[in-house]
XYZ file of C-alpha atoms in Angstrom:
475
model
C -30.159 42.778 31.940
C -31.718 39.853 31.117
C -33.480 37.730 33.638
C -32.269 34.463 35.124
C -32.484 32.335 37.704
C -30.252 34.269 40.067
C -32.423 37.124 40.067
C -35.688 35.054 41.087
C -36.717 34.359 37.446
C -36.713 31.393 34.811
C -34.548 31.885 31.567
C -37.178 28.809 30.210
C -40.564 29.700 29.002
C -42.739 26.913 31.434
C -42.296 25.735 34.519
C -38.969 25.776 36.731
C -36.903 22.848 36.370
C -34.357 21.453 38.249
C -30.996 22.902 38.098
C -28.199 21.706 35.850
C -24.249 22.016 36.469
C -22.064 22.460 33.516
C -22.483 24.489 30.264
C -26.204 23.581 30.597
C -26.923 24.931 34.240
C -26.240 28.054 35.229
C -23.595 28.699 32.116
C -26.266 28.198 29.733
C -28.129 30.900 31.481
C -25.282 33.032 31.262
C -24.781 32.398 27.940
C -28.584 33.349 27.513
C -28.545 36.596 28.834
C -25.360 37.370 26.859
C -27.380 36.746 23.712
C -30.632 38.524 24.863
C -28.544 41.746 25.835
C -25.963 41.797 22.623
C -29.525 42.246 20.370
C -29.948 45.043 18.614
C -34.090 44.780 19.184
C -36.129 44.957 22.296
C -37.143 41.209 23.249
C -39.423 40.109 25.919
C -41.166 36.675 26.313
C -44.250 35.559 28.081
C -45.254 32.005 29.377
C -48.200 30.354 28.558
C -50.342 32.500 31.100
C -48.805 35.631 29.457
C -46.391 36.250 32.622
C -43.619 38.073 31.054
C -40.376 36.017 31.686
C -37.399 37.605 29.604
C -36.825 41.630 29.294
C -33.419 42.407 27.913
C -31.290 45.957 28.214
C -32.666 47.236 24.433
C -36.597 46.504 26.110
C -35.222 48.409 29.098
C -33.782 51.352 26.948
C -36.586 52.267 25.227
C -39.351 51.602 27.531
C -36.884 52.517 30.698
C -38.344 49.413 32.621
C -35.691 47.286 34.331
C -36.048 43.382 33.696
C -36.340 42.906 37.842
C -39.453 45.740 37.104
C -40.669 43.724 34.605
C -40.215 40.065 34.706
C -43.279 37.973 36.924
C -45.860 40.904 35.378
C -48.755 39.637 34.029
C -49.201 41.182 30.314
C -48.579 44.676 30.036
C -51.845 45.908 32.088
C -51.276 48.555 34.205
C -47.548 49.286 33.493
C -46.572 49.380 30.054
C -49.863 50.307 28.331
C -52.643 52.402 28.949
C -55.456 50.739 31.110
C -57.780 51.963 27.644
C -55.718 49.883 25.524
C -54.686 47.167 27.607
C -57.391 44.497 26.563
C -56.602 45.080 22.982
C -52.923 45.062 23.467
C -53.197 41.815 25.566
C -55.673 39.722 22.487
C -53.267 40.718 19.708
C -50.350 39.676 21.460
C -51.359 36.000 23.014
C -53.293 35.289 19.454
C -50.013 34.721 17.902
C -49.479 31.895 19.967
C -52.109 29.912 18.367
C -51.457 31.444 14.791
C -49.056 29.879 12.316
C -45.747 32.251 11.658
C -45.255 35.954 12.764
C -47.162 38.431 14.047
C -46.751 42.023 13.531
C -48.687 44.723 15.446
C -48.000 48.447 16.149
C -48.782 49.472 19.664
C -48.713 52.362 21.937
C -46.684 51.435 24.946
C -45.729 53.511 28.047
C -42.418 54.653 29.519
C -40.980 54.190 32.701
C -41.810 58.166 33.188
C -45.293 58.171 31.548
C -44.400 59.036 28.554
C -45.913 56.998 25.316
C -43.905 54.963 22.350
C -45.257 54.103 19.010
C -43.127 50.288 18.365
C -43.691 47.536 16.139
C -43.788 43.876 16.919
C -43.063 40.861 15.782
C -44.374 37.946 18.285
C -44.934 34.645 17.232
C -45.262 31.030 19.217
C -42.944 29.500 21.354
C -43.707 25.377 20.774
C -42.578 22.930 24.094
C -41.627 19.459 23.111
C -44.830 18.218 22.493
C -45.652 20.720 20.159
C -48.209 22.643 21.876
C -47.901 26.313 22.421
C -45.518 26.975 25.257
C -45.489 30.819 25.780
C -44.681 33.576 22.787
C -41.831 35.945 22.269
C -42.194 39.251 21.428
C -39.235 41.800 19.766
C -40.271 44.947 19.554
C -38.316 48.636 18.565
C -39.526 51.868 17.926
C -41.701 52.245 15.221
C -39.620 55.602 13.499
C -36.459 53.382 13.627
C -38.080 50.453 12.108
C -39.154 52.604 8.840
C -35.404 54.163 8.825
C -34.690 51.016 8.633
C -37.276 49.695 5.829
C -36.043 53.386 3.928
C -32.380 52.374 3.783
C -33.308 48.679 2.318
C -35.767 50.243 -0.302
C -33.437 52.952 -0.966
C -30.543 50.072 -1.595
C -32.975 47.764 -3.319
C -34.153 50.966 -5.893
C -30.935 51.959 -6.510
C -29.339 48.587 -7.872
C -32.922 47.942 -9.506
C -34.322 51.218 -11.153
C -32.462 53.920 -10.665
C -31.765 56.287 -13.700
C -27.786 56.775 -13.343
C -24.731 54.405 -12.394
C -24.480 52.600 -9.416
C -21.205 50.729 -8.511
C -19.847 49.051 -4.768
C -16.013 49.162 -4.962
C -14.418 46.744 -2.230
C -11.314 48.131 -0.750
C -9.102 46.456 -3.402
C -11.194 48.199 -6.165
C -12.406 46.174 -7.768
C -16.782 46.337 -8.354
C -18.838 44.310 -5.836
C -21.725 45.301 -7.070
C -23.117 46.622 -9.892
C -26.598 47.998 -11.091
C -28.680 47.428 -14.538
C -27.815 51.464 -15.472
C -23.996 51.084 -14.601
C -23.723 47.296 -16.344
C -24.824 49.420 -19.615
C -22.796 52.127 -19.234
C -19.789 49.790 -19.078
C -21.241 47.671 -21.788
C -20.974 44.670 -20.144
C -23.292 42.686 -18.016
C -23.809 42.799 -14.415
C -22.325 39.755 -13.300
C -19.015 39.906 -15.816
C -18.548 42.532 -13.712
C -17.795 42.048 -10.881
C -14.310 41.344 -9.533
C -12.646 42.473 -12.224
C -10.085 45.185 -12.221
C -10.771 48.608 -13.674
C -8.634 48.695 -16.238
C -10.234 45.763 -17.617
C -13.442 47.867 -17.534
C -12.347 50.920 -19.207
C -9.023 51.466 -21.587
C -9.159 55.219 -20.415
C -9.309 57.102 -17.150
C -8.659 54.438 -14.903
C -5.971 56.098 -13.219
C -8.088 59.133 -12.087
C -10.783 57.210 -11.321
C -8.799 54.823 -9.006
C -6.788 57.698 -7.503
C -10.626 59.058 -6.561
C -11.524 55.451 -4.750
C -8.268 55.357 -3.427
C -9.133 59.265 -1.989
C -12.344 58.525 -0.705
C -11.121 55.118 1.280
C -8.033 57.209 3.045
C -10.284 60.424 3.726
C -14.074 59.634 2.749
C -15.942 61.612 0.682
C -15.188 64.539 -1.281
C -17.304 67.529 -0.995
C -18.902 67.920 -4.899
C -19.200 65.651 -7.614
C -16.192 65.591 -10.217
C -16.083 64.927 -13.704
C -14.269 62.016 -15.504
C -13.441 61.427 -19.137
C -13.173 57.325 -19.660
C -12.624 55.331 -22.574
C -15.173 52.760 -22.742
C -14.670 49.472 -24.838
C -17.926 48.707 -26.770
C -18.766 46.104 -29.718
C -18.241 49.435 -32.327
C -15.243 49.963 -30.900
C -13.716 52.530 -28.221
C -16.331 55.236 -26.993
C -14.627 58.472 -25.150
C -17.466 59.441 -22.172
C -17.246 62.409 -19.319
C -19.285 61.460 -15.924
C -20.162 63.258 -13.168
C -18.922 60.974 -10.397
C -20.162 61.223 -6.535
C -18.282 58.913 -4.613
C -18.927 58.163 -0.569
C -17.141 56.174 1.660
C -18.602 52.356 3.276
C -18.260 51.714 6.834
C -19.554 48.534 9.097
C -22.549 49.546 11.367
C -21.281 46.287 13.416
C -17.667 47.130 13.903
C -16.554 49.329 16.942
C -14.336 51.587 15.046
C -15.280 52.202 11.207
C -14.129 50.318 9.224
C -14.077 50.940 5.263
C -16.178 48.387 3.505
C -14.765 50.361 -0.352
C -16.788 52.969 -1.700
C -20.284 53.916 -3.525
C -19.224 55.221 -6.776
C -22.589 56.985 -8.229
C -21.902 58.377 -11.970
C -24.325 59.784 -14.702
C -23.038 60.365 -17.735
C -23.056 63.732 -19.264
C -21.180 63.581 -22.423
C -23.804 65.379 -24.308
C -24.230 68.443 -22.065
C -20.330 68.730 -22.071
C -20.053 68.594 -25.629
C -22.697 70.983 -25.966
C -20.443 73.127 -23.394
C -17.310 72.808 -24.755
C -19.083 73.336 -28.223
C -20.535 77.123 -26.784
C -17.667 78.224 -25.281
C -15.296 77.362 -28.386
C -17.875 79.349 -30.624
C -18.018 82.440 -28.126
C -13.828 81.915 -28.158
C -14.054 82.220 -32.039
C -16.836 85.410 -31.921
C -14.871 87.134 -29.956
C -11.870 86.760 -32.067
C -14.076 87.852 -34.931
C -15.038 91.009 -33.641
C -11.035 91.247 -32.219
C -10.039 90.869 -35.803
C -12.341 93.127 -37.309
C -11.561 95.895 -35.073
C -7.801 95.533 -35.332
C -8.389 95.581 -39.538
C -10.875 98.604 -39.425
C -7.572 100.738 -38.256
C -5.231 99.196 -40.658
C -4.602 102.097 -43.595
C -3.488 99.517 -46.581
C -6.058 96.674 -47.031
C -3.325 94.163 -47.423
C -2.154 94.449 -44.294
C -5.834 93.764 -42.497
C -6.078 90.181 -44.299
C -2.788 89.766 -42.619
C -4.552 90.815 -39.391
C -7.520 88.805 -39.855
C -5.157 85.828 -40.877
C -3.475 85.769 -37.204
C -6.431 86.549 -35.310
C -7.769 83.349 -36.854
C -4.500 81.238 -35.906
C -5.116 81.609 -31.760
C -6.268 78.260 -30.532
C -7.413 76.795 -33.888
C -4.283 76.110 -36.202
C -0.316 76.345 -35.813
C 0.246 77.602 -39.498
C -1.268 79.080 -42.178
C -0.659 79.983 -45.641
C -2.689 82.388 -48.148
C -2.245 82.358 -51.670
C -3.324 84.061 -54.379
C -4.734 82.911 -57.841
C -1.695 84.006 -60.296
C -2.996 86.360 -62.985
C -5.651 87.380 -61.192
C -9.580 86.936 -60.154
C -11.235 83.293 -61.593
C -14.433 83.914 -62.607
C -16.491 80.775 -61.792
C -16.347 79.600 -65.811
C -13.078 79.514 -65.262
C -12.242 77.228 -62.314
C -12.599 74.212 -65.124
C -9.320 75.289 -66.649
C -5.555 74.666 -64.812
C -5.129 77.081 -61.982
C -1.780 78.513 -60.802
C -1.361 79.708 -56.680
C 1.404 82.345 -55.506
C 2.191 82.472 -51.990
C 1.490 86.256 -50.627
C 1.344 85.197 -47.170
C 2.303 82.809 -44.371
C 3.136 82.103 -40.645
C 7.058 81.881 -40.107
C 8.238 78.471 -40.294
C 10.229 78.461 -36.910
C 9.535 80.219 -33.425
C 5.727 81.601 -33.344
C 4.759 85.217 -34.813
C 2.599 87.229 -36.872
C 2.751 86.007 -40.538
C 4.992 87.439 -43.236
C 4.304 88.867 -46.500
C 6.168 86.640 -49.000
C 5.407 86.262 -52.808
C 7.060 89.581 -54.216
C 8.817 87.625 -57.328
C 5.183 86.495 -58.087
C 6.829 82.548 -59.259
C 3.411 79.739 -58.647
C 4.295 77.462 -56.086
C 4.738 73.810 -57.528
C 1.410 72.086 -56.313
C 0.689 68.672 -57.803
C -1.977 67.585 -59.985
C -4.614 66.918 -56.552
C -3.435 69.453 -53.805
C -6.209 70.347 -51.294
C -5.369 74.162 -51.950
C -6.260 73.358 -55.595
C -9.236 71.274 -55.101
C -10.264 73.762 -52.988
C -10.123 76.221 -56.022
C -11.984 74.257 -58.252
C -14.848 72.844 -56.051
C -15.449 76.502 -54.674
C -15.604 75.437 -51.294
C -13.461 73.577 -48.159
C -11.244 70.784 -48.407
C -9.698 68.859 -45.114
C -7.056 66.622 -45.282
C -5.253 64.676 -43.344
C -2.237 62.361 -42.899
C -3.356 59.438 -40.905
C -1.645 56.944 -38.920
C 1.757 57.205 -40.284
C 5.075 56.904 -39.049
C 6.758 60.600 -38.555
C 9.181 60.404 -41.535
C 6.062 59.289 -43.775
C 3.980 62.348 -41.959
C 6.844 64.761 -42.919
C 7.361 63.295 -46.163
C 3.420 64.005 -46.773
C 3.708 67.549 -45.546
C 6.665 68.402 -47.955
C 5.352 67.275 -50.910
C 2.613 70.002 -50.341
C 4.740 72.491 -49.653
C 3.656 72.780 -46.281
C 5.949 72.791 -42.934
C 6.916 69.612 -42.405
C 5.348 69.322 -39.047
C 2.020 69.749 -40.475
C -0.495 66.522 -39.930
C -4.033 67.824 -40.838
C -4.904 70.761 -43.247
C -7.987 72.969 -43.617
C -8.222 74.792 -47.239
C -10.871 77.069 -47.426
C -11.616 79.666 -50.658
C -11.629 83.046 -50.903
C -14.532 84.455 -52.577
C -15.540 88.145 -53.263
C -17.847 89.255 -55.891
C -18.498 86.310 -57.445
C -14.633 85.571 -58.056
C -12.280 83.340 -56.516
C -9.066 85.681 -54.944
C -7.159 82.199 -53.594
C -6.407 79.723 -50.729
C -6.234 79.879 -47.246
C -5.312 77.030 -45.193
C -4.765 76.252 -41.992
C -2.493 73.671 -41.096
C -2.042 71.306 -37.188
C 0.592 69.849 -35.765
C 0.509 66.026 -34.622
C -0.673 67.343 -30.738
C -3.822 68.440 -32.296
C -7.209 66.776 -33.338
C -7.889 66.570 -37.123
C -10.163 69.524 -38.303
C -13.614 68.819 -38.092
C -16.709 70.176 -39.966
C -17.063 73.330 -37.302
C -13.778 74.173 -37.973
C -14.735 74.563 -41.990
C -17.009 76.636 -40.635
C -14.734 79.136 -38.728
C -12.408 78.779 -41.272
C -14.921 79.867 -43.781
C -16.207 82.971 -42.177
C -12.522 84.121 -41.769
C -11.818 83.291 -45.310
C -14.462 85.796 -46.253
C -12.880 88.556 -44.481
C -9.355 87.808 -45.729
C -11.113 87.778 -49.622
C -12.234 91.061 -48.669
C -9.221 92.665 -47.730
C -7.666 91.140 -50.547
C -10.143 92.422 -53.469
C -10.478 96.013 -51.046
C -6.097 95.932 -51.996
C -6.484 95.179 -55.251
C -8.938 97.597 -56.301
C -6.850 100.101 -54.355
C -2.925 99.301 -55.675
C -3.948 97.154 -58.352
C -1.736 94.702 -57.458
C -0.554 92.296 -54.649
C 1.919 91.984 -52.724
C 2.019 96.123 -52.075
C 5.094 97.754 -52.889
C 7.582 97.798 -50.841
C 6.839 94.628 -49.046
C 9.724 92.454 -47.548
């Protein structure tokens, strides 16, 4: 406890005064200790003669000296330092009386039980009225807590200065408090716009998982691995689609008896790229595999015909929801050819209703009615892939489109790809998506491409065998 005036002591620095009733007497001394015991620090204060007149309960914890111990001592000598050190201890302490500001020192002082503590000080002059140097205080703590201390503000101040990913305070309404220089970019917007502002003002997508996280990590605090977010964020170029790895940990008030949540640190780093590139491997080791799958299943397939087929719905899993082969009528096209008006047959496409392997179709050998432009026939005369796609249409206008191509009318994006072998265009393959899919994009040529080349040689393995397509017999 802190000493006062019922214990012997003076709560002023200087000599004893009279005593004074009232909220300046003896409850102002009461109010003193109060103060002198809430503080988090050690605090003692000397006099003018270096006579140590306050010692509160933080002093007493960590040096284990009461105040009754250690009040009326003169300096530290022969108590609270060792007798080696004591001179030095003593100059350093009473010259920041006479020097302007604060004064900080690390000393060695001693326990109650012998024992020795590395603390840090901070002592500067106490002035009486007429100015002149009245005594000195002293707060003190140990020094290991003091540099835990000076860690966590760096650590704070580096993270919402330089650090390399996205830092964001949430306040328990969730809404960004603050905001650093890597996060402000990230959300294309600057730092101070920022903050306050709802989420969904922030991004156009994700929100809702995002704030379901916050809202997680208030109620139960943090979870136990970083998750990964897609978000929509609104730029200048328009609307960017990002994934980021979130961490999220809950705020609580040191001050406040029972925690209390202060919102949450929301760390992110974005990792679009490395996703992308994962995504990207694992839909190419998807397609391998159904490659090799495909081949295999055609290598036991005794009529050639029927191992295009095979290739042709090996292809479909996970990258189309129809396709269509067809054939160039009368034949092989040489490549001097192409320039002239060519003429398709349907030999071969996915049923139109409930999903199955695809049928053989095309035994009355009648061209099917593309007009002058079709991606199928483009696709003939270019020698290579076509994509095409609806757009933003309404769904009549979308089925409309996907009629006049003799296509099912549920398709919204096509992939036409050629069918070569030996120099000689066989036909058309394309792959057709539904309006829950993405458009096709230049890996998908790809894929489609490689498959194209296996159904071409199936196709120019049957005709060399029957001589004609479809095979005989065919329903």
């Amino acid at each position: 406890m802190s000493a006062s005036r019922r214990s012997g002591t003076t709560d002023e620095l200087g000599p004893d005064e009279p005593e004074r009733e009232g909220p300046e007497g003896s409850g102002g001394s009461d109010l003193l200790a109060a103060l002198l015991d809430g503080m988090d620090a050690a605090l003692c204060a000397f006099d003018a003669d270096g006579v140590v007149t306050h010692w509160n309960r933080e002093a007493e914890r960590i040096l284990g000296w009461t105040a009754s111990e250690a009040v009326g001592r003169h300096g530290f000598a022969g108590w609270a330092v060792r007798p080696a050190d004591a001179e030095e201890v003593e100059s350093r302490l009473m010259a920041a009386m006479h020097a302007p500001g604060r004064q900080v020192h690390e000393f060695a002082l001693l326990t109650k039980d012998g024992g020795r503590v590395l603390v840090r000080t901070q002592s500067a002059a106490v002035r009486g009225p007429d100015g002149k140097p009245a005594g000195l205080y002293c707060a003190f703590s140990e020094v290991h807590t003091q540099i835990d201390l000076e860690r966590s503000i760096a650590l704070s101040e580096a993270l919402f200065d330089d650090a390399s990913w996205g830092v964001v305070l949430v306040d328990a309404d969730l809404r960004p408090a603050v905001v650093n220089a890597h996060a402000a970019r990230a959300l294309g917007i600057g730092r101070t716009s920022v903050l306050g502002r709802p989420l969904g003002e922030l991004l156009s997508q994700g929100v809702e998982e995002l704030e379901s996280a916050l809202t997680h990590v208030l109620a139960e605090g943090a979870p136990p691995a970083p998750a990964e977010i897609w978000v929509g964020v609104r730029t200048p170029e328009g609307e960017k689609r990002r994934c980021w790895r979130c961490g999220f940990v809950r705020l609580a008030s040191p001050l406040a008896e029972e925690p209390v949540p202060l919102g949450v640190g929301w760390l992110f780093n974005d990792v679009t790229e490395a996703k992308q590139a994962e995504q990207e491997a694992s839909l190419l080791r998807f397609r391998s595999n159904q490659l090799h799958r495909a081949a295999r299943a055609a290598a036991e397939c005794e009529d050639p015909a029927e191992a295009a087929i095979v290739h042709l719905d090996f292809a479909l899993a996970g990258f189309a929801d129809h396709a269509l082969i067809d054939r160039a009528a009368g034949g092989a096209i040489t490549d001097a050819e192409t320039a002239e008006p060519v003429r398709l047959v349907r030999i071969a496409a996915t049923p139109a209703g409930a999903p199955g392997p695809s049928l053989v179709t095309g035994q009355a050998g009648l061209p099917i009615r593309y007009g002058e432009g079709h991606p199928a026939l483009q696709c003939v005369q270019r020698g290579g892939s076509v994509r095409a796609s609806v757009g933003t249409v309404p769904a009549e206008q979308a089925r409309a489109w996907a009629l006049a191509r003799q296509w099912p009318p549920d398709a919204v994006h096509a992939l036409c790809a050629v069918l070569r072998s030996r120099g000689r265009t066989l036909g058309v393959v394309t792959f057709l998506r539904g309006a829950g899919r993405s458009a096709f994009e230049r890996p998908d040529a790809a894929y489609a491409e490689d498959v194209a080349v296996r159904i071409a040689g199936a196709l120019d393995l049957a005709g060399a065998v029957r001589g004609d397509w479809p095979p005989e017999g065919s329903e």
